[in-house]
Amino acid sequence: MSKVYFSTWNGEFVNNINTPQEEWKESAYNLPAQYDSHRASKAFIGWDGVALFDKDVDVIRLAMEYAAQYQEYSEACGRCAPGRWGGRILYDLLDKIARGEGSKADLDHLKEIGKSMQVTSKCEIGKTVPNPIIDLMEHFEAEFLECIDKQKPSKHYHEEVGYIAKITAPCTDACPSHVDIPAYIEGVRDLRMDDSLMATRQTMPLAHVCGRVCPHPCEEACRRTNLDEPISIMSLKRLGADWETDHGYDFFHPMEKKPSNGKRVAVIGGGPAGLTTAYYLAADGVEVDVYEELPVLGGEVAVGVPEYRMPIGKYNKDIECVRDMGVNFIVNSKINADDMRRFESEYDATMVATGTRISKKVYCNNERAEIKGYWGAIDFLDKVNLYEKYGYKISKAEQDENLLTTDFVDLTGKVVVCVGGGFTSMDVVRCAIRANAKKVYMIYRRDEKTIIKNTTYEEYHEAVEEGVEFLFHSAVADMRDEDNILKSLLIDKFELVPDPNGGRAELVKVEGASYVIEADYLIPAVSQSADLKLLPPEWEIEMTSWATIKTNGKDYMTSRKGIFASGDCEYGPMTIVNAVGQAKRAASVMSRYVLSGEVTLTDDEIMEDHLRKLRVYDKKEKITGWLKGIPRQHSEVLEVEDRKYNNKEVNLGFTQEEAMSEAERCMRCYYIAMVQA
Amino acid sequence: MNKLINFKIDGISVEAQKGETILTVARKNGIYIPTMCYISKTSPCASCRMCVVEANEVDGFILSCNTPPTEGVEITTNSAALQNERTNIMKLYDVNHPLECGVCDKSGECDLQNKTLEFSVERQSFSARDQLRPLQHWGLIDYEPSLCIMCEKCVHVCNEVIGDDAIEVKFGGYSSTIIPKNSETLDCTFCGECIAVCPVGALTSSGFKYRANAWELERVPATCAHCSAGCPLEYETRHGSLNGADEIFRVKNNFEFASLCGAGRFGFDFDNIAVKNENAFGRAIEALKNAKAIRFSSMITNEEAHILELLKDKLGVKLFNEDARKFAEFMSSYSSISGKLHHSGSLDAIKQSDAVIVIGSRIATDNPGVRYALTTASKHNGAKIVYAHPMEDTLMQNVITQMMKYEVGTEEGVMALLAHTILKDSDLDESERAFFDELDFGYLYAETNIGEEELSHMMKSFMRAKKRSLIIGNDLIAHDRSSNIAKLAALIEKYSDFSLIVVPREINTLGVSLINSLDCDEKISNVVGYNAKGDFVISSLEGADLAIPALNQQEGTFVSIDNRVLPTNVALEFDGYTLNDIAMAFGIYEENTINYTKELNKNSGFKDIIFDDLENFLSPLGEDNRGYLLDEVICQTDGKLEELNDMPEFNGTIIYNCDPVLQFNNYTFKTVQLPKENLLLGSAQFAVAAKIADGDIVEISFGETKMQREFKLDGELKGTIALNPTFDISVDASRYRFEKSKIERVM
């Protein structure tokens, strides 16, 4: 909630003109009144209106500069007639008025062109650029007329004024990595897969991965939802990557690699956060060494996410793309505190991206790691995936530990119980099915609706189809073993009891409803914690209350200068796209840090954060100019019998026809936002 | 389940199929919605916004070109509000459009002129600061950005239909323009489709610039004479400036639905100019009386081929045409297994495919019609395309999903492996199954250099495909083992859902193979050449003993790769003698050559239709109403697969006789606009193997041929095979195009 002098944002009309500042009514929106630590904003103008924070704003120049932005951005591409000419005419006419040469007819033309653009433009930039301009012309008509009548320039026309603009879209804003979604969808629509892929790689180098296994928060911010159903954004992403791979092209990098600047950075961890940091730093001319503990690259996406969801052949292409930018990978090297101390002098900065790989406990009775059959989800998935994807066999000692008689995970005849409710737990149970387990249970504390919300509708239903039995409102109370070999589990049943005072409902154990399941394996998949023993204790790196590395979430530097952190080890267990988004920002900051020694954000990044706070997506917005009821496309999924006993990729992706018709549904909701600061 | 969607446009009940848009349904029902940037053969450009319409329950306008209808929606195509916005858009298009209609090439056929008049834009209320937009000269194509309305039809066509992907939009608001992609100047195959589709005078032909006005030109519908794709086009003629005789000024095509390559579009001036020379005619008759054989090329109409067949009977001469003879042989073997005369596929079938195998052809230059169909399949259907050939082709990279590089000469082995893979689960008869079971796979994998993984990768990529095509190129037709190869192709067509397309080498190879009974060419004397080598040469090229009209000066028909009989017409009158005159001199009497159209060989599927009854247009919805499709003919299935021969080995330096883009034969060589580079193109590896360097004049020897060419190093080629053009020499069409050659530096 910000104090404003005047605002028309999102239809809320706040008029504090002629009111003393102490009495200003606040706006309900998080408008960016404070630009950064040393600059306050004077005005904010965007697709949904205009807000002034200061009396002294030259509104005519503000309108003109906003129209000028339309010419600057490639997204404001000029690819439709009303946009191309209309945008130019808006700017020329406003400039004419602003420099003191305008006429009343110009105001009429502005209104007419504005209306044409609103009604016939190809995308939201054309449709929304006139909005705040028309607002200003309406509410500040006197100022416009003064310049026209007196033929004099507007109040600050000849001065240096700072305007900072940013292009955004609701989906881009909601994406943790701010992927330019409308651009890559447009690449599909134009059948220019190379352009589509390069648009994605501007902020997300792992196009194969994100097009397959993202929980797609962008789809929850898709404006098409207000009309019928959201665009199948995730599925459209993989087309560009698949095209590059299918046609045997060299990698399409969206930028040219800068010449080496002599700086060196160490990245600890070869998962999505590490790979992303490396890619963008290498593009900027920094020499990057990535140290990976495991014998293979890719982090949890490689050893956690199973083959049938994320084929390693495709992920390896993404990894090769990163390597192609000029990154050095050193596998089989677990970094310890001594290494970290050494890195501080050998490298200009270090990025810690080690993830969260220690499985947490379920907290039941007799929960002891020595019991054979008690198998942490991370280790379980490691063993499954290292074998299935890379051929790494399980040693005799580890076979014994885990009651295996083969050098790979074969659960024939066994009963497997997994506790959890997130993506990791889904991966565990579906891999257990494919390992030929006799029976697989998922114990989840909450209900079906919540488990779908925490994963995806598809993931849950595919697991059910494959034969996983979900036990909701349940938890493991007791592990029962014989000579340290798991035999059975005592399961408690819970029920959701509504709060009589109208607060949150509580889960209460149902007495007498507990029962026993015979089980060979208990696999806890109830979140993970980070292994941060590599941080030298004398550095006293500040931690969060949930034992991850603390940063301010904007520049990703830890409490120790030059040491950065991103991904799960900073945020806690979260999604791939979150790790990539954090790492992208961090790489940008680190790229400047290694040259200047200072931690700064670019204007683009500051605006990104402001817009995130403002929330670009408006779920109540009524959409005009589009026909509703065009159904969302669904890609083909393998039949259960065809996929249950093997690792064939389950989701076959869109056919070209499905992709083209889904891409046509996209409304290309680009918006321009601009701050005067 | 293809459910129809029922809805209303302007109160009229209409129905849509899956994939149709409001605009396509309106057009099907004859309802007009104005468009500037829409082109039926590509995905919608959606840039002009003229096709906005209203729908009940929708606030604002919706775009009809890219919106599918929903059940029960009611669309209004015109209203005061729509008219107002469309007029505004036209006003915007006219802002700063240079008023050069007086000198602009497009004047008279310009969409901007048409629509400005249609929407009565009398006054311009808008203005914007003009910008410097310099003219671009890109060889055959000129671009004037100040005239450009950024409709994007050109980039869509270049990307989705042609496949060059040579131009792109440079974004930047009002200063947006079209630029060459990844290159300083336009680097493409110069098909000129961008010129054709441009609605204004922004993209124009530099050869046509300022030469004539659109309304002065006569339009003669015809069929392109350069390859077997049979593309429809129109020759546009007018009196030339100096002596008043008619000239062809340019070629146009129905770009909305069909495409035309640069050879068809810019290579139109191959007409023959001559007068009646009685002496020469007399000598021609004498030569024929004494002739033992007539040797002729496939650049001939069906009717003239028929006349030659009549002359063969009358005079008892042999007929030589190695190109058509090899083709006929191939198809005969094919028929002995398939039981029918004609292959099942067509260019349309390729366009609709989502799985294609192309084998034995450098298809981008052998047949652009097929290449464009492959591009459409790749872009619109995401087709998986396997390109089987000893050489890569960078022109095809954005379309090919699997390169199957086999060793030169091993086509029989490759076909056997392909057939085996495709027909693994098919219901073959005992002897056919035995043939495949008894193949020596180890030997074949080694000799062809195609591995089992490649074949299974191919089948895996074809897994979701619904329509499949197999395209057979000249290397298989001219192969020593073409007969057995044809049988394998027939098996694939018969027992799987692949449709088969066999690509004829010349414009009427297919027609000749169906009309003439051909003899093996021999080295004898007293051969009359009809557009071919001989002791007495009758031809439409220079240096002929008797001049006859070129193909753009004849009425007649051809048979295209689609098995369609296509008519062509006279663009320029010819004052000399024709083959029909010769026939009449021998008592074979018909007043006009086209009287023979209805006489064409019924046993080959020709129909009893007279020439003047043949239609020659594409319908407003794009249906091909030209000529007629050949009838299918049932054949005896007495063919048996033969055991494979040993795979030949081609070591050392190899020449591939294959033309560069835009050149096909001596006729395209004759034209003014088409590039004539006739160099031997090879990779650095080839240069090392042949011990030659870039710029050397070399002597190439293979078979009985010795010829000299300048060698040019080509960075895009790999390996020890060099490309040798043939458009400027005569070709022995009976030979496999790869030749083991001796290369010697001359200087």
CSV table of C-alpha atoms in Angstrom, one decimal, chain B residues 50 83-95 99 112-126:
chain,number,residue,atom,x,y,z
B,50,MET,CA,-8.4,-5.8,-41.2
B,83,GLN,CA,-16.0,-0.2,-41.0
B,84,ASN,CA,-14.7,2.7,-39.0
B,85,GLU,CA,-11.8,0.7,-37.6
B,86,ARG,CA,-10.9,-0.8,-40.9
B,87,THR,CA,-10.9,2.6,-42.6
B,88,ASN,CA,-8.6,3.8,-39.8
B,89,ILE,CA,-6.2,0.9,-40.4
B,90,MET,CA,-6.1,1.8,-44.1
B,91,LYS,CA,-5.4,5.4,-43.2
B,92,LEU,CA,-2.5,4.2,-41.1
B,93,TYR,CA,-1.2,2.1,-43.9
B,94,ASP,CA,-1.3,5.1,-46.1
B,95,VAL,CA,0.7,7.3,-43.7
B,99,LEU,CA,3.0,8.6,-53.6
B,112,LEU,CA,-2.9,-0.9,-51.0
B,113,GLN,CA,-4.4,0.9,-54.0
B,114,ASN,CA,-7.3,-1.6,-54.0
B,115,LYS,CA,-8.1,-1.3,-50.4
B,116,THR,CA,-7.6,2.4,-50.2
B,117,LEU,CA,-10.3,2.7,-52.9
B,118,GLU,CA,-12.5,0.1,-51.3
B,119,PHE,CA,-12.5,2.0,-48.0
B,120,SER,CA,-12.8,5.4,-49.6
B,121,VAL,CA,-9.8,6.8,-47.9
B,122,GLU,CA,-10.0,10.3,-49.4
B,123,ARG,CA,-8.3,12.2,-46.7
B,124,GLN,CA,-5.4,11.5,-44.4
B,125,SER,CA,-5.9,12.7,-40.8
B,126,PHE,CA,-2.8,11.1,-39.3
